[in-house]
Short mmCIF file of C-alpha atoms and ligand atoms in Angstrom, two decimals:
data_model
loop_
_atom_site.label_atom_id
_atom_site.label_comp_id
_atom_site.label_asym_id
_atom_site.label_seq_id
_atom_site.Cartn_x
_atom_site.Cartn_y
_atom_site.Cartn_z
CA MET A 74 0.00 0.00 0.00
CA ASP A 75 1.17 3.53 -0.77
CA GLN A 76 2.37 4.73 2.68
CA LEU A 77 2.39 8.40 1.72
CA HIS A 78 -1.32 8.51 0.99
CA LYS A 79 -2.50 5.68 3.18
CA LYS A 80 -5.36 7.73 4.69
CA THR A 81 -6.66 8.73 1.25
CA GLN A 82 -6.38 5.50 -0.71
CA HIS A 83 -9.96 5.97 -1.94
CA ILE A 84 -8.86 9.20 -3.66
CA THR A 85 -5.84 7.47 -5.18
CA LYS A 86 -8.24 4.86 -6.56
CA LEU A 87 -10.44 7.55 -8.16
CA ILE A 88 -7.37 9.09 -9.81
CA LEU A 89 -6.09 5.75 -11.07
CA LYS A 90 -9.54 4.85 -12.43
CA ALA A 91 -9.81 8.18 -14.29
CA SER A 92 -6.30 7.84 -15.69
CA LYS A 93 -6.87 4.23 -16.81
CA ALA A 94 -10.02 5.30 -18.67
CA ALA A 95 -8.20 8.26 -20.24
CA ARG A 96 -5.26 6.13 -21.38
CA GLU A 97 -7.55 3.53 -22.92
CA GLU A 98 -9.59 6.17 -24.70
CA THR A 99 -6.59 7.95 -26.19
CA ARG A 100 -4.48 4.85 -26.96
CA GLY A 101 -2.93 5.24 -30.38
CA ASP A 102 -4.05 8.86 -30.79
CA GLY A 103 -0.82 10.49 -31.97
CA GLY A 104 2.56 9.73 -30.43
CA TYR A 105 4.74 11.93 -28.28
CA ALA A 106 6.83 14.38 -30.24
CA SER A 107 10.28 15.16 -28.93
CA SER A 108 13.19 16.65 -30.82
CA GLY A 109 15.15 13.63 -29.56
CA GLY A 110 18.28 15.64 -28.85
CA ALA A 111 19.90 18.95 -29.67
CA VAL A 112 17.74 21.31 -31.69
CA LYS A 113 19.36 22.95 -34.67
CA TRP A 114 18.49 26.63 -34.56
CA PRO A 115 16.97 28.42 -36.35
CA VAL A 116 13.96 26.09 -36.62
CA GLU A 117 11.28 26.39 -39.23
CA CYS A 118 7.71 26.77 -38.00
CA THR A 119 4.40 28.28 -38.99
CA VAL A 120 3.36 31.10 -36.72
CA GLY A 121 -0.21 32.28 -36.24
CA PRO A 122 -1.75 35.20 -34.33
CA GLY A 123 -1.09 35.03 -30.59
CA LEU A 124 2.29 33.42 -31.45
CA GLU A 125 0.43 30.16 -32.14
CA GLY A 126 2.94 27.60 -33.38
CA ALA A 127 5.99 29.72 -32.53
CA ILE A 128 8.88 27.94 -30.81
CA ALA A 129 10.49 30.14 -28.20
CA CYS A 130 12.99 27.82 -26.54
CA GLU A 131 13.97 24.23 -25.73
CA SER A 132 12.77 22.77 -22.45
CA LYS A 133 12.92 19.58 -20.43
CA VAL A 134 10.54 20.85 -17.75
CA GLY A 135 7.22 19.74 -19.14
CA TYR A 136 5.31 18.63 -22.20
CA VAL A 137 1.70 18.94 -23.31
CA ASN A 138 0.28 16.69 -26.01
CA GLY A 139 -2.86 18.41 -27.19
CA VAL A 140 -3.99 15.58 -29.50
CA LYS A 141 -3.58 12.78 -26.99
CA GLY A 142 -4.64 14.92 -24.04
CA ALA A 143 -1.47 14.16 -22.07
CA LEU A 144 0.57 16.24 -19.64
CA ILE A 145 4.11 15.28 -18.65
CA TYR A 146 6.36 16.89 -16.01
CA ARG A 147 10.06 15.99 -16.46
CA GLY A 148 9.12 12.70 -18.12
CA TYR A 149 6.45 11.69 -15.56
CA ASP A 150 2.78 11.48 -16.49
CA VAL A 151 0.76 13.93 -14.40
CA PHE A 152 -1.77 11.12 -13.71
CA ASP A 153 0.96 9.16 -11.88
CA LEU A 154 2.19 12.23 -10.03
CA CYS A 155 -1.36 12.95 -8.79
CA ALA A 156 -1.79 9.35 -7.71
CA TYR A 157 1.54 8.87 -5.95
CA SER A 158 3.35 12.16 -5.35
CA THR A 159 2.92 15.45 -3.46
CA PHE A 160 3.13 19.11 -4.46
CA GLU A 161 6.46 19.53 -2.64
CA GLU A 162 7.96 16.56 -4.51
CA VAL A 163 6.58 17.82 -7.82
CA SER A 164 8.09 21.27 -7.16
CA TYR A 165 11.47 19.64 -6.52
CA LEU A 166 11.09 17.59 -9.69
CA LEU A 167 10.24 20.64 -11.80
CA LEU A 168 13.06 22.74 -10.37
CA TYR A 169 15.85 20.17 -10.33
CA GLY A 170 14.82 17.75 -13.08
CA LYS A 171 14.69 14.55 -11.04
CA LEU A 172 12.79 13.10 -8.10
CA PRO A 173 14.59 13.70 -4.78
CA THR A 174 16.26 11.07 -2.66
CA PRO A 175 14.75 10.79 0.86
CA SER A 176 17.43 13.07 2.37
CA GLN A 177 17.19 15.63 -0.45
CA PHE A 178 13.43 15.67 0.00
CA GLU A 179 13.67 16.23 3.77
CA ILE A 180 16.03 19.19 3.23
CA PHE A 181 13.81 20.64 0.50
CA LYS A 182 10.64 20.38 2.59
CA LYS A 183 12.39 21.96 5.57
CA LYS A 184 13.62 24.87 3.45
CA LEU A 185 10.17 25.46 1.99
CA ALA A 186 8.65 25.40 5.47
CA GLN A 187 11.23 27.92 6.72
CA HIS A 188 10.19 30.26 3.95
CA ARG A 189 6.60 30.26 5.25
CA ASN A 190 7.58 32.95 7.68
CA VAL A 191 6.67 36.07 5.71
CA SER A 192 5.79 38.36 8.58
CA ASP A 193 7.83 41.34 7.30
CA THR A 194 6.20 41.09 3.90
CA LEU A 195 2.75 40.77 5.46
CA ARG A 196 3.29 43.81 7.66
CA LEU A 197 4.18 45.81 4.58
CA LEU A 198 1.30 44.40 2.53
CA MET A 199 -1.23 45.11 5.29
CA SER A 200 -0.37 48.80 5.12
CA PHE A 201 -2.35 48.76 1.83
CA PRO A 202 -6.14 48.35 1.61
CA VAL A 203 -5.86 44.64 0.82
CA GLU A 204 -9.50 44.04 1.82
CA ASN A 205 -10.62 46.25 -1.08
CA MET A 206 -8.11 45.09 -3.67
CA ASN A 207 -8.40 42.47 -6.39
CA PRO A 208 -6.71 39.49 -4.64
CA MET A 209 -4.41 38.97 -7.64
CA ALA A 210 -3.26 42.60 -7.43
CA ALA A 211 -2.53 42.11 -3.74
CA LEU A 212 -0.73 38.84 -4.46
CA ARG A 213 1.38 40.45 -7.15
CA MET A 214 2.32 43.26 -4.82
CA GLY A 215 3.06 40.76 -2.05
CA ALA A 216 5.31 38.76 -4.39
CA HIS A 217 7.34 41.90 -5.02
CA PHE A 218 7.53 42.62 -1.31
CA LEU A 219 8.85 39.09 -0.67
CA ARG A 220 11.93 40.29 -2.43
CA ARG A 221 12.64 42.53 0.53
CA GLU A 222 12.31 39.64 2.95
CA PHE A 223 14.84 37.31 1.39
CA SER A 224 17.06 39.52 -0.65
CA THR A 225 19.97 41.62 0.54
CA ILE A 226 18.76 44.32 -1.77
CA ASP A 227 16.59 46.86 0.01
CA GLN A 228 17.84 45.64 3.39
CA ASP A 229 19.52 47.83 5.94
CA ASP A 230 23.11 47.43 4.81
CA HIS A 231 22.14 48.56 1.33
CA LYS A 232 20.11 51.55 2.46
CA PRO A 233 21.72 54.86 1.66
CA ASP A 234 23.89 56.41 4.40
CA SER A 235 22.32 59.27 6.27
CA GLY A 236 24.70 61.55 4.39
CA ASP A 237 22.94 60.59 1.17
CA PHE A 238 19.61 62.01 2.27
CA ILE A 239 18.97 65.33 0.74
CA GLY A 240 18.42 68.03 3.34
CA SER A 241 18.06 65.56 6.21
CA ASP A 242 18.61 66.33 9.85
CA GLU A 243 17.74 64.36 12.97
CA ASP A 244 14.09 65.42 13.12
CA SER A 245 13.19 65.55 9.48
CA ILE A 246 11.72 62.81 7.35
CA ALA A 247 14.12 61.83 4.61
CA MET A 248 12.43 62.75 1.34
CA GLU A 249 14.98 61.97 -1.31
CA THR A 250 17.77 59.47 -1.39
CA VAL A 251 20.49 58.52 -3.78
CA PRO A 252 19.09 55.34 -5.39
CA LYS A 253 21.82 52.91 -4.38
CA GLY A 254 19.57 49.85 -4.48
CA SER A 255 19.02 50.11 -8.21
CA LYS A 256 22.70 49.48 -8.89
CA ARG A 257 22.31 45.99 -7.52
CA ALA A 258 18.72 45.18 -8.29
CA ILE A 259 19.30 44.27 -11.89
CA TYR A 260 21.84 41.54 -11.20
CA GLU A 261 19.94 39.23 -8.91
CA PHE A 262 20.21 36.17 -11.11
CA LYS A 263 23.44 34.42 -10.32
CA ARG A 264 25.89 33.29 -12.92
CA LYS A 265 25.40 29.83 -14.37
CA LYS A 266 28.32 28.22 -12.49
CA GLN A 267 27.15 29.55 -9.14
CA ARG A 268 23.62 28.34 -9.79
CA GLU A 269 24.94 24.89 -10.68
CA ARG A 270 26.97 24.76 -7.47
CA GLU A 271 23.92 25.73 -5.42
CA ARG A 272 21.86 23.07 -7.12
CA ASP A 273 24.48 20.38 -6.57
CA ASP A 274 25.42 21.02 -2.95
CA GLY A 275 22.00 22.19 -1.77
CA THR A 276 23.33 25.52 -0.47
CA TYR A 277 22.02 28.79 -1.72
CA ASN A 278 22.30 32.45 -1.11
CA PRO A 279 18.97 33.89 0.01
CA ALA A 280 19.17 36.66 -2.54
CA THR A 281 20.04 34.74 -5.67
CA GLY A 282 19.95 31.42 -7.46
CA TYR A 283 17.34 28.99 -6.08
CA GLY A 284 16.64 31.03 -2.93
CA PRO A 285 13.95 33.19 -4.53
CA CYS A 286 12.31 30.05 -5.94
CA TYR A 287 11.82 28.65 -2.44
CA SER A 288 10.84 32.05 -1.12
CA LEU A 289 8.19 32.50 -3.81
CA ILE A 290 6.82 28.92 -3.78
CA ALA A 291 6.34 28.99 0.00
CA GLY A 292 5.71 32.72 0.34
CA THR A 293 2.96 33.22 -2.24
CA SER A 294 0.86 30.48 -0.63
CA CYS A 295 1.07 32.19 2.78
CA LEU A 296 0.32 35.56 1.20
CA ALA A 297 -2.70 34.23 -0.70
CA ALA A 298 -4.03 32.71 2.54
CA ALA A 299 -3.51 36.00 4.41
CA ILE A 300 -5.19 37.98 1.61
CA LYS A 301 -8.23 35.72 1.85
CA ARG A 302 -8.41 36.20 5.61
CA VAL A 303 -8.11 39.97 5.45
CA ARG A 304 -10.78 40.19 2.74
CA GLU A 305 -13.11 38.35 5.12
CA GLY A 306 -12.34 40.76 7.95
CA HIS A 307 -10.03 38.40 9.84
CA LEU A 308 -6.39 38.62 10.84
CA PRO A 309 -3.83 36.49 8.99
CA ILE A 310 -2.92 33.23 10.71
CA GLU A 311 0.64 32.18 11.57
CA PRO A 312 1.89 29.36 9.35
CA ARG A 313 2.38 25.86 10.77
CA MET A 314 5.75 24.35 9.97
CA ASP A 315 4.63 20.79 10.76
CA LEU A 316 1.99 20.70 7.99
CA SER A 317 2.43 19.87 4.32
CA HIS A 318 2.33 22.72 1.79
CA ALA A 319 -1.29 21.93 0.89
CA ALA A 320 -2.44 21.47 4.49
CA ASN A 321 -0.74 24.66 5.63
CA LEU A 322 -2.35 26.62 2.79
CA LEU A 323 -5.82 25.40 3.83
CA TYR A 324 -5.04 25.90 7.51
CA MET A 325 -3.88 29.49 6.96
CA MET A 326 -7.00 30.22 4.89
CA THR A 327 -9.63 28.65 7.10
CA GLY A 328 -8.05 28.51 10.56
CA LYS A 329 -8.86 24.79 10.72
CA GLU A 330 -6.47 21.90 10.23
CA PRO A 331 -7.84 20.17 7.12
CA SER A 332 -8.95 16.55 7.06
CA PRO A 333 -6.67 14.11 5.17
CA GLU A 334 -9.23 14.17 2.33
CA GLU A 335 -9.26 17.96 2.08
CA GLU A 336 -5.47 18.09 2.23
CA ARG A 337 -5.19 15.48 -0.53
CA ILE A 338 -7.67 17.25 -2.82
CA MET A 339 -5.79 20.54 -2.39
CA ASP A 340 -2.51 18.75 -3.02
CA VAL A 341 -3.80 17.14 -6.23
CA ALA A 342 -5.15 20.49 -7.45
CA LEU A 343 -1.75 22.10 -6.77
CA ILE A 344 0.05 19.32 -8.67
CA LEU A 345 -2.29 19.65 -11.65
CA HIS A 346 -1.75 23.40 -11.96
CA ALA A 347 2.01 23.42 -11.38
CA ASP A 348 3.19 23.60 -15.00
CA HIS A 349 1.69 23.71 -18.45
CA GLY A 350 4.09 24.32 -21.29
CA MET A 351 4.61 27.78 -22.72
CA ASN A 352 1.31 29.22 -21.57
CA ALA A 353 0.80 33.00 -21.41
CA SER A 354 1.83 33.49 -17.78
CA THR A 355 4.87 31.21 -18.04
CA PHE A 356 5.98 33.05 -21.15
CA ALA A 357 5.38 36.41 -19.43
CA SER A 358 7.61 35.43 -16.51
CA MET A 359 10.28 34.09 -18.86
CA VAL A 360 10.25 37.28 -20.93
CA VAL A 361 10.87 39.34 -17.80
CA ALA A 362 13.61 36.96 -16.60
CA SER A 363 15.31 37.07 -20.01
CA THR A 364 16.10 40.74 -19.45
CA LEU A 365 18.01 39.63 -16.31
CA SER A 366 15.49 41.39 -14.13
CA ASP A 367 14.89 39.18 -11.06
CA MET A 368 12.75 36.22 -9.98
CA TYR A 369 10.34 38.37 -7.99
CA PHE A 370 9.60 40.59 -11.00
CA SER A 371 9.33 37.49 -13.19
CA VAL A 372 6.79 35.82 -10.91
CA GLY A 373 4.96 39.16 -10.59
CA ALA A 374 4.63 39.21 -14.40
CA GLY A 375 3.31 35.64 -14.32
CA ILE A 376 0.68 36.60 -11.74
CA ALA A 377 -0.36 39.59 -13.86
CA ALA A 378 -0.77 37.46 -16.99
CA LEU A 379 -2.62 34.71 -15.12
CA ASN A 380 -5.18 37.21 -13.87
CA GLY A 381 -6.99 37.49 -17.22
CA PRO A 382 -10.31 35.68 -17.79
CA LEU A 383 -8.92 33.90 -20.85
CA HIS A 384 -6.23 32.30 -18.69
CA GLY A 385 -6.36 31.75 -14.93
CA GLY A 386 -9.44 33.88 -14.34
CA ALA A 387 -11.71 31.38 -16.08
CA ASN A 388 -12.48 29.13 -13.07
CA GLU A 389 -14.02 32.04 -11.19
CA GLN A 390 -16.16 32.78 -14.26
CA VAL A 391 -17.20 29.12 -14.44
CA VAL A 392 -18.71 29.22 -10.95
CA LYS A 393 -20.49 32.51 -11.77
CA MET A 394 -21.81 30.95 -14.98
CA LEU A 395 -23.11 27.82 -13.18
CA GLU A 396 -24.77 30.04 -10.57
CA GLU A 397 -26.34 32.10 -13.35
CA ILE A 398 -27.74 28.93 -14.95
CA GLY A 399 -29.06 28.05 -11.50
CA LYS A 400 -31.22 25.02 -12.32
CA LYS A 401 -30.56 21.86 -14.29
CA GLU A 402 -33.79 22.48 -16.26
CA ARG A 403 -32.33 25.74 -17.57
CA VAL A 404 -29.08 24.29 -18.95
CA LYS A 405 -30.22 23.67 -22.52
CA ALA A 406 -32.01 27.01 -22.92
CA TRP A 407 -29.04 28.87 -21.43
CA PHE A 408 -26.62 27.09 -23.73
CA ASP A 409 -28.75 27.68 -26.86
CA GLU A 410 -28.95 31.37 -25.98
CA ALA A 411 -25.18 31.52 -25.40
CA MET A 412 -24.58 29.94 -28.82
CA LYS A 413 -26.94 32.41 -30.45
CA GLU A 414 -25.01 35.28 -28.88
CA LYS A 415 -21.72 33.62 -29.91
CA LYS A 416 -20.59 33.57 -26.28
CA LYS A 417 -17.55 31.60 -25.22
CA ILE A 418 -18.46 29.06 -22.58
CA MET A 419 -16.07 29.47 -19.67
CA GLY A 420 -14.06 26.37 -18.76
CA PHE A 421 -14.14 25.01 -22.31
CA GLY A 422 -11.66 25.09 -25.16
CA HIS A 423 -7.91 25.34 -25.14
CA ARG A 424 -5.22 26.60 -27.48
CA VAL A 425 -3.29 23.32 -27.23
CA TYR A 426 -5.77 20.61 -26.20
CA LYS A 427 -7.94 19.43 -29.00
CA ALA A 428 -8.98 16.56 -26.74
CA TYR A 429 -10.26 16.28 -23.18
CA ASP A 430 -7.87 18.15 -20.87
CA PRO A 431 -6.19 15.46 -18.70
CA ARG A 432 -6.40 17.75 -15.69
CA ALA A 433 -10.18 17.98 -16.06
CA ARG A 434 -10.31 14.17 -16.25
CA ILE A 435 -8.91 13.99 -12.72
CA LEU A 436 -10.83 16.94 -11.31
CA LEU A 437 -14.19 15.64 -12.56
CA PRO A 438 -14.36 12.50 -10.35
CA LEU A 439 -12.95 14.45 -7.41
CA ALA A 440 -15.70 17.08 -7.80
CA GLU A 441 -18.25 14.29 -7.99
CA PHE A 442 -16.78 12.68 -4.86
CA PHE A 443 -16.99 15.95 -2.91
CA GLY A 444 -20.47 16.55 -4.30
CA GLY A 445 -21.51 13.43 -2.42
CA LYS A 446 -20.66 15.24 0.82
CA ASN A 447 -22.01 18.69 0.09
CA ASP A 448 -25.44 19.48 -1.39
CA GLU A 449 -24.37 22.81 -2.88
CA ILE A 450 -21.47 21.20 -4.77
CA ALA A 451 -23.68 18.28 -5.81
CA HIS A 452 -26.16 20.75 -7.33
CA MET A 453 -23.42 22.64 -9.16
CA PHE A 454 -21.86 19.38 -10.34
CA GLU A 455 -25.16 18.26 -11.80
CA ILE A 456 -25.55 21.49 -13.79
CA ALA A 457 -21.90 21.25 -14.88
CA THR A 458 -22.19 17.71 -16.24
CA LEU A 459 -25.36 18.63 -18.17
CA LEU A 460 -23.64 21.70 -19.61
CA GLU A 461 -20.63 19.59 -20.56
CA LYS A 462 -22.94 17.27 -22.51
CA GLN A 463 -24.43 20.21 -24.39
CA VAL A 464 -21.10 21.87 -25.19
CA VAL A 465 -19.25 18.71 -26.19
CA GLY A 466 -22.28 17.51 -28.16
CA LYS A 467 -22.35 20.68 -30.23
CA LEU A 468 -18.70 21.79 -30.33
CA GLY A 469 -16.68 18.68 -29.48
CA LYS A 470 -16.49 17.03 -32.87
CA GLU A 471 -16.74 20.15 -34.96
CA LYS A 472 -14.39 22.51 -33.11
CA LYS A 473 -12.60 20.16 -30.70
CA ILE A 474 -13.94 22.06 -27.71
CA PHE A 475 -13.82 20.03 -24.46
CA PRO A 476 -13.71 20.95 -20.76
CA ASN A 477 -10.41 22.42 -19.62
CA VAL A 478 -8.80 22.45 -16.15
CA ASP A 479 -10.94 25.39 -15.03
CA PHE A 480 -14.28 23.71 -15.52
CA TYR A 481 -14.24 21.47 -12.44
CA SER A 482 -11.53 23.13 -10.30
CA GLY A 483 -13.74 25.96 -9.01
CA MET A 484 -16.28 23.55 -7.57
CA LEU A 485 -13.55 21.71 -5.72
CA TYR A 486 -12.08 24.90 -4.32
CA GLN A 487 -15.51 25.97 -3.15
CA SER A 488 -15.96 22.67 -1.36
CA LEU A 489 -12.67 23.39 0.46
CA GLY A 490 -14.02 26.71 1.73
CA ILE A 491 -12.20 28.88 -0.82
CA PRO A 492 -14.34 31.71 -2.21
CA ALA A 493 -14.54 32.26 -5.98
CA GLU A 494 -12.55 35.50 -5.96
CA MET A 495 -9.54 33.58 -4.57
CA PHE A 496 -9.50 30.80 -7.21
CA THR A 497 -7.04 32.49 -9.54
CA SER A 498 -4.70 33.26 -6.64
CA ILE A 499 -4.68 29.55 -5.72
CA PHE A 500 -3.83 28.78 -9.34
CA ALA A 501 -0.92 31.25 -9.10
CA VAL A 502 0.29 29.69 -5.83
CA SER A 503 0.67 26.40 -7.66
CA ARG A 504 2.02 27.73 -10.96
CA VAL A 505 4.89 29.53 -9.17
CA SER A 506 6.76 26.23 -9.19
CA GLY A 507 6.41 25.95 -12.98
CA TRP A 508 7.31 29.60 -13.56
CA THR A 509 10.45 29.41 -11.39
CA ALA A 510 11.53 26.05 -12.87
CA ARG A 511 11.21 27.31 -16.43
CA VAL A 512 12.95 30.59 -15.64
CA MET A 513 15.88 28.76 -14.01
CA GLU A 514 16.13 26.44 -17.01
CA TYR A 515 15.97 29.26 -19.55
CA LEU A 516 18.66 31.22 -17.74
CA GLU A 517 21.13 28.41 -18.38
CA ASN A 518 21.36 29.67 -21.96
CA ASN A 519 19.62 32.99 -21.66
CA ARG A 520 18.89 35.16 -24.64
CA ILE A 521 16.60 38.16 -24.32
CA PHE A 522 13.20 37.56 -25.96
CA ARG A 523 12.59 39.88 -28.85
CA PRO A 524 10.02 38.79 -31.47
CA ARG A 525 8.94 41.05 -34.31
CA ALA A 526 5.63 42.45 -35.48
CA ILE A 527 4.53 42.71 -39.10
CA TYR A 528 3.92 46.39 -39.71
CA THR A 529 0.58 46.86 -41.46
CA GLY A 530 0.36 50.62 -40.98
CA THR A 531 0.83 53.44 -43.45
CA PHE A 532 3.92 55.39 -44.40
CA ASP A 533 4.32 59.01 -45.57
CA GLU A 534 1.62 60.56 -43.34
CA LYS A 535 2.05 64.32 -43.19
CA TYR A 536 1.84 65.97 -39.77
CA LYS A 537 -0.98 68.53 -39.48
CA PRO A 538 -1.03 71.02 -36.62
CA LEU A 539 -3.90 70.44 -34.17
CA ARG A 540 -5.83 73.51 -35.25
CA ASN A 541 -6.00 72.20 -38.84
CA ARG A 542 -7.46 68.80 -37.86
CA LYS A 543 -11.21 68.25 -38.12
N1 LIG B 74 -16.95 28.29 -26.04
C1 LIG B 74 -17.46 28.35 -27.32
N2 LIG B 74 -16.70 28.40 -28.41
C2 LIG B 74 -15.36 28.40 -28.24
C3 LIG B 74 -14.77 28.32 -26.96
C4 LIG B 74 -15.63 28.26 -25.85
N3 LIG B 74 -15.14 28.21 -24.60
N4 LIG B 74 -13.44 28.34 -27.08
C5 LIG B 74 -13.18 28.41 -28.39
N5 LIG B 74 -14.35 28.46 -29.09
C6 LIG B 74 -14.48 28.54 -30.54
C7 LIG B 74 -14.25 29.98 -30.97
O1 LIG B 74 -15.44 30.74 -30.98
C8 LIG B 74 -13.66 29.77 -32.35
O2 LIG B 74 -14.70 29.51 -33.24
P1 LIG B 74 -14.66 30.06 -34.76
O3 LIG B 74 -13.46 29.37 -35.37
O4 LIG B 74 -15.97 29.65 -35.32
O5 LIG B 74 -14.49 31.53 -34.64
C9 LIG B 74 -12.83 28.52 -32.20
O6 LIG B 74 -13.44 27.78 -31.14
C10 LIG B 74 -11.38 28.78 -31.85
O7 LIG B 74 -11.34 29.62 -30.70
P2 LIG B 74 -10.18 30.63 -30.34
O8 LIG B 74 -10.69 31.64 -29.37
O9 LIG B 74 -9.58 31.15 -31.60
O10 LIG B 74 -9.15 29.68 -29.64
P3 LIG B 74 -7.87 30.13 -28.87
O11 LIG B 74 -6.93 29.00 -28.99
O12 LIG B 74 -7.39 31.47 -29.31
O13 LIG B 74 -8.37 30.32 -27.38
C11 LIG B 74 -9.12 29.89 -25.22
C12 LIG B 74 -8.30 29.37 -26.40
C13 LIG B 74 -8.73 31.33 -24.88
C14 LIG B 74 -8.84 29.03 -24.00
C15 LIG B 74 -10.63 29.81 -25.61
O14 LIG B 74 -10.99 28.47 -25.84
C16 LIG B 74 -11.53 30.42 -24.54
O15 LIG B 74 -11.73 31.64 -24.54
N6 LIG B 74 -12.09 29.58 -23.61
C17 LIG B 74 -12.91 30.10 -22.55
C18 LIG B 74 -12.04 30.64 -21.42
C19 LIG B 74 -11.33 29.56 -20.65
O16 LIG B 74 -11.93 28.57 -20.24
N7 LIG B 74 -10.04 29.78 -20.40
C20 LIG B 74 -9.20 28.85 -19.62
C21 LIG B 74 -8.19 28.21 -20.52
S1 LIG B 74 -7.24 27.02 -19.65
C22 LIG B 74 -6.14 27.93 -18.77
O17 LIG B 74 -5.70 28.97 -19.13
C23 LIG B 74 -5.76 27.40 -17.51
#
């Protein structure tokens, strides 16, 4: 028996059943495509709007097969990782490329837990009206403030000397300073050799290399939990170092130690959202990193990109949509009306998947399982499955539109006591491990991203003074 998940074997069974069905259904549907070795640049490809088809880099972090409906992290099928692994182990795998040995794993978990202490960052964040802010805006700001906590930049020894203040005396408030910090801020990514040494001997400098990865993976989850609490009019809760990443996240959000089932569901959701190829937010964070900015700015860019309703914001919209439908009897009429108005149905369709999203395959039975324990979720699940039938029936064959990861995740989060406005932040908390892993990998052979646009404008316009323009 799997010792790690011995209290939640029934959930492991649900995952294995879903993955067996998925594998049988997609057997023979297109093979895996790998370059099989060094890529010879430049490569030829056909590029469409939204950079569709463009190849931006080589990567060993993860692979999405949109025809087969498969998702691989570092060679491991995400179905197996959900069944047997944990979010901490998956984060290690994504960052370092291989599964940890028992001692490596203990060290890694301890380091992550140490980085749960974000009290300085929280104090700073709470000086803003977090309760009135979009949670993703607060999370993005918090991610930037984490930089202060773990980086030497901005800390006391790098603050300007008193002599640098302009017009300062003992009683005055310093108003202007010589910007010493900026001299250092742009070089936070360590050189390749130093990063390799840190990776190999497990040591790291808190300001550079892998340090910010740990700080952001652990820190954003504590910040998201605190943001949720403050929005509900409560004080943030101190982290617990003895809990797993998933359990601590739920504990800090709800103030209750989660049951093994709740912890496992959160853990599986975190694993499923950890990485997904060159999606918009991953690309955004890599673009920022490629300028040799720093990991905190890179993750901040990822959070910003994830916020949009076409990306991470969709699961919140799904719950709103299901609430708007309200009754199972209304599903067909609502869907017909949506089609007439050419509306996009939230939680369906994907740029890459032209098959059932493997993440949705796992989330569906978990949502059903939780629905059995909660009437509200059961009601939502019923509407969702009816809507899925309508959408797939009409658009599945013709346009290859199937449920994506966002369709069933919201329901699960709601059953864990997470309100809809926090869903995207929870997605970000998980995706930080993919963003940081891909940034670290790209930096090994960094080249600044700089695509081109095809100019379709005019030439030879003659400037007219304002008064002559009608
Ligand atoms: N509902 C109805 N029709 C759809 C949907 C949908 N959800 N998604 C795509 N289509 C249709 C489009 O109308 C279009 O039809 P047309 O060719 O007749 O004009 C065709 O399918 C292609 O759609 P595009 O928008 O061009 O596909 P693209 O690859 O650019 O977009 C996207 C993918 C953004 C995910 C899109 O499917 C969508 O908006 N889905 C709803 C939002 C959503 O669920 N986002 C979460 C994505 S997963 C994630 O980011 C974690």
